[in-house]
């Protein structure tokens, strides 16, 4: 069973962890004068293949994964700069989904668009090398970092604190990369830097975050077909955990990302629920992610 194999954390796997869709969007380059030529599209095809090979061609864990258990994710590069034959820049978006037990439904776990300018070097003649303790390039280190973040969230959603070793590996990647000179790795670069997202998941004071992942998914969504009132209560308990965490520290990047991904799902789950449950959802979102309250317009009046 999928759940049993994930919870057991057994070794000697049969398949790579990720089933990843990679897209390279170079359309913005066509409207610039930054060295883009139409006959150079091969570089983007090779870039796409290199990222796919990095994510899907190595073992990220020692956990057993059957092919049907591979983690469904996507990586999109939206390029807006090409300053030389090998220097690129743009935006990076990472998404991950998780199956819900005993259903055909998949739920979003992670959907994050880096707001800063992501720059990197890519040489077609070289593969994307990666190691947690060595910086081979900003592209491979950033992809590796997010692979470990995704693994952490994924395993947290099945078993309490099961993602801890993967967050620790993301921390190693960040510590190795922060002296590279590339933007996005240092704590001084704002609350949306990779440093802070990693910190949110490795800070021992933020245990409620890991509890929320577990309660929302394993005790909540996975139990929906068995006992909907009990499952909804588990989701409400997860929101309460996020409220506790928000009182410790407001505007945590990880909490905002959690609510951003789940807000429409919360509307779908709780619209038919009793009014007092809808009010609990509204009150929780108002505290932990005020920007998302507008998406609950008229939610209390249903």
Short mmCIF file of C-alpha atoms in Angstrom, two decimals:
data_model
loop_
_atom_site.label_atom_id
_atom_site.label_comp_id
_atom_site.label_asym_id
_atom_site.label_seq_id
_atom_site.Cartn_x
_atom_site.Cartn_y
_atom_site.Cartn_z
CA UNK A 1 0.00 0.00 0.00
CA UNK A 2 1.14 3.55 -0.74
CA UNK A 3 0.56 4.79 2.81
CA UNK A 4 2.21 1.80 4.45
CA UNK A 5 5.35 2.04 2.34
CA UNK A 6 5.71 5.77 3.00
CA UNK A 7 5.19 5.46 6.73
CA UNK A 8 7.60 2.59 7.15
CA UNK A 9 10.53 4.54 5.64
CA UNK A 10 12.15 1.34 4.40
CA UNK A 11 15.33 1.34 2.34
CA UNK A 12 16.33 -0.20 -1.01
CA UNK A 13 14.01 1.53 -3.44
CA UNK A 14 12.81 0.45 -6.85
CA UNK A 15 12.18 3.83 -8.47
CA UNK A 16 13.31 7.41 -8.31
CA UNK A 17 11.31 9.63 -6.00
CA UNK A 18 10.03 12.28 -8.42
CA UNK A 19 7.83 12.21 -11.49
CA UNK A 20 8.59 15.74 -12.60
CA UNK A 21 7.25 17.83 -15.48
CA UNK A 22 9.85 20.43 -16.50
CA UNK A 23 9.01 23.40 -18.72
CA UNK A 24 11.28 26.14 -20.04
CA UNK A 25 9.44 29.27 -21.18
CA UNK A 26 11.73 31.43 -23.32
CA UNK A 27 9.06 33.60 -24.98
CA UNK A 28 10.14 36.77 -23.17
CA UNK A 29 13.60 36.44 -24.67
CA UNK A 30 12.17 36.84 -28.15
CA UNK A 31 11.18 40.43 -27.36
CA UNK A 32 14.58 41.46 -26.00
CA UNK A 33 17.95 42.15 -27.54
CA UNK A 34 19.78 39.87 -25.12
CA UNK A 35 21.31 37.49 -27.62
CA UNK A 36 18.29 35.31 -28.25
CA UNK A 37 18.22 33.72 -31.70
CA UNK A 38 15.42 31.55 -33.02
CA UNK A 39 17.87 28.92 -34.21
CA UNK A 40 19.24 28.61 -30.66
CA UNK A 41 16.12 26.92 -29.26
CA UNK A 42 18.09 23.70 -28.87
CA UNK A 43 19.71 25.13 -25.76
CA UNK A 44 16.33 25.27 -24.02
CA UNK A 45 15.50 21.71 -25.00
CA UNK A 46 18.83 20.62 -23.56
CA UNK A 47 18.26 22.70 -20.44
CA UNK A 48 14.90 21.01 -19.92
CA UNK A 49 16.46 17.57 -20.34
CA UNK A 50 19.31 18.42 -17.96
CA UNK A 51 16.86 19.41 -15.21
CA UNK A 52 14.78 16.29 -15.80
CA UNK A 53 17.93 14.17 -15.57
CA UNK A 54 18.95 15.86 -12.32
CA UNK A 55 15.55 15.45 -10.63
CA UNK A 56 14.62 12.05 -11.99
CA UNK A 57 18.00 10.48 -12.56
CA UNK A 58 19.32 10.31 -9.00
CA UNK A 59 18.21 8.88 -5.68
CA UNK A 60 17.30 11.60 -3.17
CA UNK A 61 16.38 9.22 -0.34
CA UNK A 62 16.86 5.59 0.68
CA UNK A 63 13.09 5.05 0.87
CA UNK A 64 11.21 2.41 -1.12
CA UNK A 65 9.23 3.95 -3.97
CA UNK A 66 7.14 1.90 -6.35
CA UNK A 67 6.63 3.59 -9.75
CA UNK A 68 3.01 4.43 -8.85
CA UNK A 69 4.24 6.12 -5.66
CA UNK A 70 6.51 8.66 -7.35
CA UNK A 71 5.99 12.23 -6.19
CA UNK A 72 4.12 14.31 -8.75
CA UNK A 73 5.78 17.70 -9.20
CA UNK A 74 6.57 20.34 -11.78
CA UNK A 75 9.39 22.83 -12.31
CA UNK A 76 8.93 25.83 -14.58
CA UNK A 77 11.61 28.28 -15.64
CA UNK A 78 10.26 31.53 -17.07
CA UNK A 79 13.30 33.10 -18.69
CA UNK A 80 13.53 36.86 -19.16
CA UNK A 81 17.27 37.42 -19.50
CA UNK A 82 20.11 36.02 -21.52
CA UNK A 83 23.20 38.12 -21.04
CA UNK A 84 25.66 35.72 -22.69
CA UNK A 85 25.72 32.31 -24.33
CA UNK A 86 25.61 30.64 -20.89
CA UNK A 87 24.12 33.25 -18.52
CA UNK A 88 20.36 33.28 -17.94
CA UNK A 89 17.83 34.86 -15.62
CA UNK A 90 14.13 34.76 -14.89
CA UNK A 91 11.62 33.26 -12.48
CA UNK A 92 11.36 29.77 -11.03
CA UNK A 93 8.12 28.07 -10.04
CA UNK A 94 7.95 24.78 -8.12
CA UNK A 95 4.74 22.79 -7.61
CA UNK A 96 4.01 19.46 -5.91
CA UNK A 97 0.87 17.41 -5.48
CA UNK A 98 -0.07 14.43 -3.28
CA UNK A 99 -2.68 11.71 -3.74
CA UNK A 100 -5.45 11.52 -1.16
CA UNK A 101 -5.96 8.05 0.27
CA UNK A 102 -8.84 5.95 -1.08
CA UNK A 103 -9.79 8.51 -3.74
CA UNK A 104 -8.79 9.79 -7.17
CA UNK A 105 -8.27 13.30 -5.75
CA UNK A 106 -4.85 14.93 -5.57
CA UNK A 107 -4.13 17.85 -3.28
CA UNK A 108 -1.58 20.59 -3.70
CA UNK A 109 1.28 20.48 -1.21
CA UNK A 110 3.60 23.14 -2.56
CA UNK A 111 3.22 25.92 -5.11
CA UNK A 112 5.88 28.57 -4.93
CA UNK A 113 7.00 31.21 -7.40
CA UNK A 114 10.27 32.88 -6.50
CA UNK A 115 9.59 36.60 -6.64
CA UNK A 116 13.21 37.65 -7.08
CA UNK A 117 15.35 37.42 -10.19
CA UNK A 118 16.76 33.92 -10.46
CA UNK A 119 20.08 33.93 -12.34
CA UNK A 120 22.24 30.99 -13.27
CA UNK A 121 24.87 29.64 -15.64
CA UNK A 122 23.99 26.80 -17.97
CA UNK A 123 26.51 25.19 -20.32
CA UNK A 124 25.02 22.70 -22.78
CA UNK A 125 28.20 20.65 -22.86
CA UNK A 126 28.12 19.92 -19.14
CA UNK A 127 25.63 17.92 -17.05
CA UNK A 128 24.05 19.48 -13.96
CA UNK A 129 26.18 18.16 -11.11
CA UNK A 130 24.80 18.33 -7.58
CA UNK A 131 26.04 17.59 -4.08
CA UNK A 132 24.79 18.96 -0.76
CA UNK A 133 28.32 19.90 0.29
CA UNK A 134 29.56 21.39 -2.98
CA UNK A 135 28.33 24.31 -5.06
CA UNK A 136 28.51 23.36 -8.74
CA UNK A 137 26.11 26.03 -9.95
CA UNK A 138 23.07 28.06 -8.94
CA UNK A 139 20.70 26.06 -11.13
CA UNK A 140 21.57 22.64 -9.73
CA UNK A 141 21.83 23.85 -6.12
CA UNK A 142 18.46 25.61 -6.29
CA UNK A 143 16.74 22.59 -7.85
CA UNK A 144 18.35 20.31 -5.27
CA UNK A 145 17.30 22.61 -2.44
CA UNK A 146 13.66 22.53 -3.54
CA UNK A 147 13.73 18.76 -4.03
CA UNK A 148 14.65 18.37 -0.37
CA UNK A 149 12.03 20.93 0.71
CA UNK A 150 9.41 19.01 -1.29
CA UNK A 151 10.50 15.71 0.23
CA UNK A 152 10.27 17.20 3.71
CA UNK A 153 6.73 18.47 3.20
CA UNK A 154 5.67 15.26 1.46
CA UNK A 155 6.82 12.99 4.29
CA UNK A 156 5.52 15.38 6.96
CA UNK A 157 2.08 14.96 5.39
CA UNK A 158 2.16 11.21 6.06
CA UNK A 159 3.88 10.95 9.43
CA UNK A 160 4.56 13.52 12.14
CA UNK A 161 8.04 15.05 11.72
CA UNK A 162 9.00 12.48 9.07
CA UNK A 163 10.31 15.28 6.84
CA UNK A 164 12.99 16.36 9.31
CA UNK A 165 16.01 14.71 7.61
CA UNK A 166 15.13 16.29 4.27
CA UNK A 167 14.79 19.79 5.69
CA UNK A 168 18.22 19.26 7.24
CA UNK A 169 19.61 18.42 3.80
CA UNK A 170 17.98 21.55 2.36
CA UNK A 171 19.77 23.47 5.11
CA UNK A 172 23.09 21.95 4.06
CA UNK A 173 22.47 23.03 0.47
CA UNK A 174 21.64 26.57 1.63
CA UNK A 175 24.72 26.81 3.83
CA UNK A 176 26.93 25.60 1.00
CA UNK A 177 25.41 28.01 -1.52
CA UNK A 178 25.16 31.20 0.55
CA UNK A 179 28.79 32.17 -0.12
CA UNK A 180 28.36 31.72 -3.90
CA UNK A 181 27.41 35.34 -4.50
CA UNK A 182 24.08 34.44 -6.08
CA UNK A 183 20.96 36.17 -4.79
CA UNK A 184 18.44 34.15 -2.79
CA UNK A 185 20.50 32.19 -0.27
CA UNK A 186 21.23 34.66 2.53
CA UNK A 187 19.07 35.68 5.49
CA UNK A 188 19.76 39.36 4.78
CA UNK A 189 17.98 39.20 1.42
CA UNK A 190 14.46 39.42 2.79
CA UNK A 191 11.83 37.11 4.23
CA UNK A 192 11.29 35.34 0.90
CA UNK A 193 14.88 34.17 0.52
CA UNK A 194 15.59 30.45 0.46
CA UNK A 195 17.28 30.84 3.81
CA UNK A 196 14.03 31.74 5.55
CA UNK A 197 11.92 29.04 3.95
CA UNK A 198 14.48 26.50 5.11
CA UNK A 199 14.66 28.14 8.55
CA UNK A 200 10.90 27.90 9.01
CA UNK A 201 11.12 24.14 8.61
CA UNK A 202 14.26 23.52 10.70
CA UNK A 203 13.57 25.88 13.62
CA UNK A 204 12.67 23.72 16.62
CA UNK A 205 10.31 26.42 17.90
CA UNK A 206 7.99 25.90 14.93
CA UNK A 207 6.79 22.38 15.62
CA UNK A 208 3.20 23.43 14.89
CA UNK A 209 4.07 23.70 11.20
CA UNK A 210 4.95 20.02 10.95
CA UNK A 211 1.91 19.07 13.03
CA UNK A 212 -0.29 21.07 10.64
CA UNK A 213 1.06 19.21 7.59
CA UNK A 214 0.32 15.89 9.30
CA UNK A 215 -3.11 16.71 10.72
CA UNK A 216 -4.38 18.39 7.56
CA UNK A 217 -3.37 15.54 5.24
CA UNK A 218 -3.07 12.23 7.08
CA UNK A 219 -5.75 12.81 9.72
CA UNK A 220 -7.86 15.11 7.57
CA UNK A 221 -7.94 14.60 3.82
CA UNK A 222 -6.96 10.92 3.97
CA UNK A 223 -9.90 10.23 6.30
CA UNK A 224 -12.55 12.08 4.29
CA UNK A 225 -14.04 8.95 2.77
CA UNK A 226 -14.23 7.30 6.19
CA UNK A 227 -15.54 9.99 8.54
CA UNK A 228 -16.04 13.50 7.14
CA UNK A 229 -16.87 15.31 10.42
CA UNK A 230 -13.80 13.83 12.10
CA UNK A 231 -11.66 14.62 9.07
CA UNK A 232 -12.85 18.23 8.98
CA UNK A 233 -12.04 18.55 12.69
CA UNK A 234 -8.48 17.40 11.99
CA UNK A 235 -8.18 20.10 9.34
CA UNK A 236 -9.53 22.67 11.80
CA UNK A 237 -6.95 21.45 14.32
CA UNK A 238 -4.25 22.01 11.69
CA UNK A 239 -5.46 25.58 11.21
CA UNK A 240 -5.35 26.07 14.97
CA UNK A 241 -1.71 24.94 14.91
CA UNK A 242 -0.99 27.58 12.29
CA UNK A 243 -2.70 30.19 14.45
CA UNK A 244 -0.49 29.25 17.41
CA UNK A 245 2.55 29.51 15.15
CA UNK A 246 1.45 32.89 13.78
CA UNK A 247 1.22 34.26 17.32
CA UNK A 248 4.83 33.22 17.85
CA UNK A 249 5.92 34.94 14.66
CA UNK A 250 3.74 36.69 12.11
CA UNK A 251 3.99 36.38 8.35
CA UNK A 252 6.10 33.23 8.25
CA UNK A 253 6.78 32.38 4.62
CA UNK A 254 5.95 28.70 5.17
CA UNK A 255 2.56 29.53 6.70
CA UNK A 256 1.67 31.87 3.84
CA UNK A 257 2.64 29.19 1.33
CA UNK A 258 0.50 26.63 3.19
CA UNK A 259 -2.60 28.81 3.06
CA UNK A 260 -1.98 29.99 -0.50
CA UNK A 261 -2.02 26.37 -1.68
CA UNK A 262 -4.99 25.31 0.44
CA UNK A 263 -7.38 28.26 0.38
CA UNK A 264 -9.61 27.09 -2.49
CA UNK A 265 -9.61 23.56 -1.12
CA UNK A 266 -10.73 24.86 2.27
CA UNK A 267 -13.64 26.64 0.58
CA UNK A 268 -14.63 23.43 -1.19
CA UNK A 269 -14.41 21.30 1.96
CA UNK A 270 -16.16 23.65 4.37
CA UNK A 271 -18.83 25.32 2.23
CA UNK A 272 -21.25 22.45 2.99
CA UNK A 273 -20.06 22.22 6.63
CA UNK A 274 -21.95 23.60 9.67
CA UNK A 275 -21.76 27.41 10.13
CA UNK A 276 -19.60 27.16 13.25
CA UNK A 277 -16.96 25.24 11.30
CA UNK A 278 -16.97 27.79 8.48
CA UNK A 279 -16.50 30.53 11.08
CA UNK A 280 -13.49 28.69 12.51
CA UNK A 281 -11.93 28.52 9.05
CA UNK A 282 -12.60 32.20 8.42
CA UNK A 283 -11.22 33.26 11.79
CA UNK A 284 -8.08 31.15 11.33
CA UNK A 285 -7.33 32.46 7.83
CA UNK A 286 -7.92 36.03 9.04
CA UNK A 287 -5.16 35.52 11.60
CA UNK A 288 -2.59 33.47 9.69
CA UNK A 289 -2.99 34.87 6.17
CA UNK A 290 -5.10 38.07 6.02
CA UNK A 291 -4.37 38.49 2.31
CA UNK A 292 -6.41 35.34 1.63
CA UNK A 293 -9.51 36.45 3.56
CA UNK A 294 -10.92 38.03 0.40
CA UNK A 295 -11.16 34.52 -1.04
CA UNK A 296 -13.58 33.65 1.78
CA UNK A 297 -15.99 36.43 0.82
CA UNK A 298 -19.52 35.56 1.99
CA UNK A 299 -18.11 32.29 3.42
CA UNK A 300 -19.81 32.90 6.78
CA UNK A 301 -23.16 33.62 5.13
CA UNK A 302 -23.58 30.30 3.34
#
